[in-house]
XYZ file of C-alpha atoms in Angstrom:
370
model
C 124.858 132.220 113.600
C 123.772 128.950 111.977
C 122.027 126.259 114.000
C 124.022 123.059 114.394
C 122.475 120.018 112.703
C 121.584 117.661 115.534
C 118.704 115.445 114.353
C 119.452 112.492 112.090
C 116.563 111.789 109.728
C 116.653 108.629 107.632
C 114.723 108.623 104.341
C 114.175 104.977 103.475
C 113.440 104.507 99.795
C 113.586 107.151 97.130
C 110.580 106.133 95.457
C 107.447 108.445 93.170
C 107.340 106.543 94.455
C 110.468 107.216 91.953
C 113.382 109.278 92.719
C 111.415 112.522 92.536
C 109.369 111.876 95.699
C 112.488 111.313 97.773
C 114.064 114.462 96.356
C 111.073 116.595 97.297
C 111.083 115.200 100.843
C 114.841 115.693 101.191
C 114.593 119.286 99.959
C 111.882 120.084 102.489
C 113.823 118.496 105.345
C 116.963 120.389 104.326
C 115.249 123.703 105.063
C 115.295 122.860 108.775
C 118.874 123.467 109.947
C 118.610 120.920 112.767
C 118.260 118.023 110.323
C 121.041 115.746 109.138
C 119.571 113.745 106.285
C 120.638 110.215 105.423
C 119.327 108.717 102.191
C 118.906 104.961 102.449
C 117.887 102.464 99.762
C 119.349 99.716 97.602
C 121.007 102.445 95.502
C 120.981 105.761 97.416
C 123.921 107.331 95.594
C 121.826 108.388 92.612
C 119.477 110.663 94.526
C 122.280 111.739 96.896
C 124.491 112.867 93.999
C 121.573 114.649 92.344
C 120.824 116.606 95.524
C 124.471 117.476 96.129
C 124.794 118.770 92.547
C 121.637 120.819 93.011
C 122.804 122.248 96.319
C 126.478 122.902 95.701
C 127.154 122.474 92.009
C 124.625 123.653 89.452
C 121.882 124.980 91.688
C 121.754 128.349 89.894
C 121.182 126.700 86.513
C 118.730 124.263 88.083
C 116.628 127.027 89.606
C 116.514 128.813 86.253
C 115.365 125.787 84.259
C 112.829 124.320 86.669
C 109.469 126.089 86.683
C 107.799 123.854 89.253
C 107.295 125.490 92.689
C 109.718 123.612 94.888
C 111.995 124.033 97.850
C 115.453 125.144 96.711
C 118.700 124.057 98.330
C 120.621 127.319 98.083
C 121.140 127.928 101.800
C 121.812 124.480 103.236
C 124.882 123.536 105.228
C 127.499 121.162 103.781
C 126.705 118.829 106.703
C 122.976 118.591 105.928
C 123.294 115.495 103.738
C 125.395 112.848 105.423
C 126.886 109.759 103.798
C 124.092 107.641 102.301
C 123.599 104.062 103.470
C 122.798 101.015 101.379
C 119.981 98.941 102.863
C 117.274 96.569 101.731
C 113.840 96.590 103.354
C 113.777 92.791 103.128
C 116.916 92.593 105.299
C 116.372 93.694 108.905
C 120.071 93.794 109.788
C 120.796 96.267 107.001
C 118.034 98.502 108.407
C 119.482 98.319 111.923
C 122.819 99.588 110.603
C 121.101 102.375 108.657
C 118.927 103.504 111.597
C 121.774 103.780 114.119
C 121.716 107.169 115.913
C 118.580 108.260 114.028
C 115.779 110.298 115.578
C 113.328 109.978 112.678
C 112.685 107.243 110.117
C 110.683 108.118 106.999
C 109.563 105.098 104.987
C 108.785 105.811 101.327
C 109.293 102.226 100.187
C 106.586 100.742 98.010
C 105.913 99.052 94.687
C 103.106 99.632 92.194
C 103.257 96.288 90.401
C 104.586 92.823 91.059
C 103.565 89.372 92.243
C 101.584 88.810 95.416
C 104.774 87.558 97.057
C 106.661 90.707 96.064
C 103.931 92.924 97.506
C 104.027 90.963 100.763
C 107.830 90.974 101.000
C 108.175 94.721 100.381
C 105.010 96.420 101.648
C 104.055 94.177 104.583
C 107.000 92.100 105.757
C 109.296 94.975 104.885
C 107.427 97.117 107.418
C 107.762 94.303 109.946
C 111.510 94.587 109.381
C 111.337 98.355 109.951
C 109.471 97.823 113.228
C 111.921 95.203 114.457
C 114.926 97.281 113.404
C 113.565 100.334 115.260
C 112.986 98.232 118.378
C 116.541 96.883 118.221
C 118.088 100.325 117.711
C 116.069 101.792 120.584
C 116.966 98.888 122.874
C 120.628 99.555 122.176
C 120.139 103.251 122.877
C 118.762 102.424 126.305
C 116.445 104.609 128.337
C 118.166 107.928 127.702
C 115.445 110.263 126.451
C 117.758 112.138 124.097
C 118.636 108.971 122.175
C 116.713 106.540 120.052
C 114.180 106.783 117.245
C 111.306 109.009 118.318
C 109.282 109.195 115.104
C 108.264 106.875 112.258
C 106.536 108.396 109.218
C 105.205 105.840 106.761
C 103.913 106.301 103.213
C 100.753 104.270 102.632
C 97.848 104.903 100.231
C 94.193 105.843 100.245
C 92.370 102.534 99.883
C 94.722 100.597 102.170
C 92.710 97.720 103.617
C 94.050 94.574 105.269
C 90.985 92.643 104.057
C 91.227 93.762 100.416
C 91.479 91.131 97.681
C 93.986 93.368 95.861
C 97.618 92.746 96.920
C 98.586 96.430 96.745
C 95.847 97.630 99.093
C 95.947 94.534 101.310
C 99.672 94.771 102.029
C 99.401 98.534 102.614
C 96.648 97.850 105.156
C 98.567 95.061 106.876
C 101.585 97.376 107.155
C 99.445 100.051 108.815
C 98.163 97.536 111.362
C 101.730 96.437 112.009
C 102.900 99.972 112.702
C 99.976 101.097 114.855
C 100.089 97.951 116.961
C 103.867 97.678 117.380
C 104.725 100.212 120.068
C 103.459 101.128 123.505
C 103.277 104.542 125.137
C 107.060 104.699 125.501
C 107.718 103.760 121.899
C 108.210 106.073 118.931
C 105.390 108.214 117.616
C 103.877 106.758 114.433
C 102.214 108.702 111.626
C 100.882 106.999 108.506
C 100.272 109.176 105.445
C 97.619 107.945 103.015
C 97.893 109.993 99.806
C 95.627 109.955 96.803
C 97.306 110.211 93.414
C 100.535 112.214 93.803
C 101.468 114.787 91.162
C 104.535 116.933 90.598
C 107.593 117.101 88.397
C 108.805 113.555 87.747
C 105.525 111.864 88.656
C 104.619 108.525 87.134
C 101.029 109.283 86.157
C 100.438 112.634 84.455
C 103.853 112.683 82.795
C 103.312 109.114 81.619
C 99.983 109.890 79.967
C 101.374 113.069 78.437
C 104.055 110.895 76.828
C 101.490 108.312 75.714
C 99.510 111.102 74.058
C 102.480 111.666 71.750
C 102.236 108.154 70.339
C 98.642 106.958 70.743
C 95.776 108.163 68.543
C 93.546 108.317 71.659
C 93.778 108.187 75.445
C 91.967 105.255 77.059
C 89.853 105.251 80.211
C 88.075 102.255 81.694
C 84.440 101.952 82.691
C 83.556 105.411 81.459
C 86.398 107.061 83.389
C 84.044 107.824 86.290
C 86.371 106.816 89.144
C 87.145 109.742 91.460
C 90.633 110.942 92.426
C 91.875 113.758 94.665
C 95.382 114.498 93.322
C 97.808 115.924 95.867
C 101.006 117.882 95.194
C 104.178 116.087 96.225
C 105.578 119.348 97.620
C 102.653 119.666 100.037
C 103.259 116.152 101.364
C 106.976 116.913 101.662
C 106.233 120.024 103.754
C 103.999 117.966 106.028
C 106.731 115.341 106.455
C 109.223 118.043 107.468
C 106.802 119.307 110.116
C 106.099 115.767 111.351
C 109.850 115.270 111.770
C 110.084 118.001 114.428
C 110.335 115.608 117.350
C 111.099 118.450 119.779
C 107.781 120.154 119.009
C 105.367 118.859 121.643
C 102.249 120.097 119.839
C 103.203 118.391 116.584
C 104.085 115.170 118.374
C 100.849 115.187 120.353
C 98.725 115.775 117.264
C 100.514 113.237 115.080
C 101.114 110.255 117.380
C 99.135 107.229 116.222
C 97.774 109.406 113.456
C 96.386 108.424 110.083
C 96.885 111.447 107.812
C 94.768 111.346 104.655
C 96.413 113.408 101.936
C 94.151 114.646 99.185
C 94.423 117.847 97.212
C 91.891 120.691 97.089
C 89.988 119.331 94.057
C 88.326 116.059 93.044
C 88.393 114.841 89.440
C 87.099 111.862 87.507
C 89.610 109.733 85.650
C 88.278 111.175 82.374
C 88.713 114.748 83.644
C 92.340 113.988 84.515
C 92.940 112.795 80.941
C 91.416 116.074 79.762
C 93.866 117.962 81.982
C 96.768 115.983 80.524
C 95.739 116.862 76.982
C 95.062 120.519 77.781
C 98.376 121.150 79.499
C 100.465 119.093 77.071
C 98.807 121.032 74.222
C 97.535 117.953 72.387
C 94.198 117.002 70.915
C 93.179 113.368 71.231
C 89.835 111.637 71.689
C 89.305 110.025 75.087
C 87.788 106.587 74.533
C 86.168 104.498 77.251
C 86.960 100.799 77.249
C 85.179 98.125 79.308
C 87.021 97.007 82.426
C 87.086 93.512 80.890
C 89.234 94.821 78.036
C 91.642 96.354 80.548
C 91.828 93.049 82.412
C 92.681 91.165 79.214
C 95.269 93.816 78.362
C 96.779 93.403 81.822
C 96.952 89.617 81.421
C 99.260 90.135 78.454
C 101.266 93.230 79.403
C 102.101 92.192 82.981
C 104.003 89.213 81.541
C 106.186 91.420 79.356
C 109.102 93.661 80.425
C 107.750 96.788 82.118
C 107.322 99.787 79.846
C 105.307 102.990 79.542
C 102.428 100.869 78.173
C 102.361 98.423 81.093
C 99.143 97.945 83.037
C 98.372 95.004 85.323
C 95.139 93.218 86.116
C 95.293 94.443 89.704
C 95.763 98.040 88.582
C 92.648 97.765 86.431
C 90.733 96.456 89.466
C 92.031 99.386 91.531
C 90.545 101.767 88.964
C 87.084 100.576 89.988
C 87.537 102.176 93.424
C 87.310 105.887 94.212
C 90.565 107.314 95.559
C 89.492 110.288 97.676
C 89.652 111.386 101.312
C 87.069 109.689 103.540
C 85.212 111.553 106.289
C 86.960 110.908 109.614
C 83.787 109.571 111.263
C 83.553 106.906 108.540
C 87.134 105.708 108.974
C 87.510 102.383 110.804
C 89.950 102.605 113.712
C 92.851 100.182 113.617
C 94.318 100.785 117.061
C 92.637 103.947 118.316
C 94.592 106.223 116.021
C 93.649 109.789 115.217
C 92.331 110.656 111.756
C 93.392 113.950 110.153
C 93.469 115.309 106.639
C 96.481 116.995 105.106
C 94.392 120.149 104.770
C 93.617 120.161 108.517
C 97.211 119.392 109.472
C 98.734 122.135 107.317
C 96.132 124.668 108.453
C 97.244 124.016 112.038
C 101.003 123.674 111.652
C 101.991 125.091 108.265
C 103.554 128.458 107.647
C 101.409 131.166 106.067
C 102.747 130.434 102.570
C 102.152 126.661 102.635
C 98.844 126.311 104.472
C 96.892 126.307 101.209
C 97.326 123.087 99.248
C 98.485 123.505 95.651
C 95.978 123.070 92.833
C 96.813 120.642 90.069
C 95.740 123.194 87.467
C 98.481 125.528 88.703
C 101.231 122.894 88.779
C 100.642 120.721 85.702
C 101.526 123.478 83.210
C 104.969 123.795 84.804
C 106.144 120.309 83.874
C 103.967 118.778 81.151
C-alpha cells in the first residue's frame, strides 16, 4: 500500500544555481512518498514540465541516455508534483501565496553576477521577504502544531560574510544573519547549507570550461591557479536536503535546527588542478596559462558591460578567486546566533542510508557528463 503524500515542500528557485540544481533536489524529494512538491519561481513551468516528462513520459529513454548517477523518478505517484506557483523573491505577497499550507520551504534562489543593488535585492532583501512571508503564513495557520511551516532550508555559499567587500559574499552573509536571527524557539527550524563549488550534469563551471576548451587555444587561470576548492556533487546535497525536509523526524530536526551545514566534497583541488580535470575528462589537450589577477580585473571591466555569454567574467568574480573555497574547521567558524556547525560528510554519516553516506568523488562523476 502506498503512503499518502501529506507534506507540502516548496522549492523556491530552480537555480545551478540553473535548472539542474532544482531538478536534482526535486528528484531526491520525490523518493519520499510523504512529499508533495511545489516548484516556485518566476518561471516554474520549465522545470516542472521537464520533471513530469522524465517521470511519466520518456523516463525509460532518459534513464538509458543519462550516465550520471542520479535519483530516477520511475516509482513516484502522480500526486507528487503539484501545480507549480509563480512567485518573485522580491515580492513578499507572491511568496505568501506560494507558501500557503507548506511544511517546508527550500530556498535555492541566488545570482552569480549583477550589480550591488541586484545582489542586495535578491540575496539579502529577498531572504527578508522569505522570513516575513513565513511569519505571515504561520500566523494565519495559528497555534495548531500540525499546520504551518516547520522547516526552512537555505542555499548559501562557503565564504559568506556579512562584512565582506564583495557583494556576492556580503549579501549571502547578511541573509544568513537574517535567517538565524528571525525566529524564536517556537518558530521554524532553520538550516543554512554552505556549499563549495557544485558539480554535476548541467553545472555552470566544469561544463562551461569544457566548452571553452573547444574554442580557446589555452585555458586561463589567475594568480597561478593556486586557490583551493572542495567540489561537492549536487546529488549529495540533494540527498541531504531530502533528509532535512523530514520534519517528523525528531533526531533530524534536533541536529539541524539553527545549523550551518558546510558542504564540501571528499577532495580538495587547486584551480589549476580543476582545469586539468576538465581537459582530461573532455579528452582535450590545451596549455593552462596563468594570468595576473590584474589582467582578470581588466577583462572583467569590459566583459561585465557586455551581454552575458560563456566568456563572461566579472571583476567581483576575479576577486572571489583570490579566496580559498573549502570547508572550515568548526572551532574556527564564527557563531552568528549560536547555531550548530556541521559538515555534509558528518551529516550524511549520521543520517544517510548505507548507499549515500560516502560523498561522490569528482573523478567518478565528471567522465559521465563532460
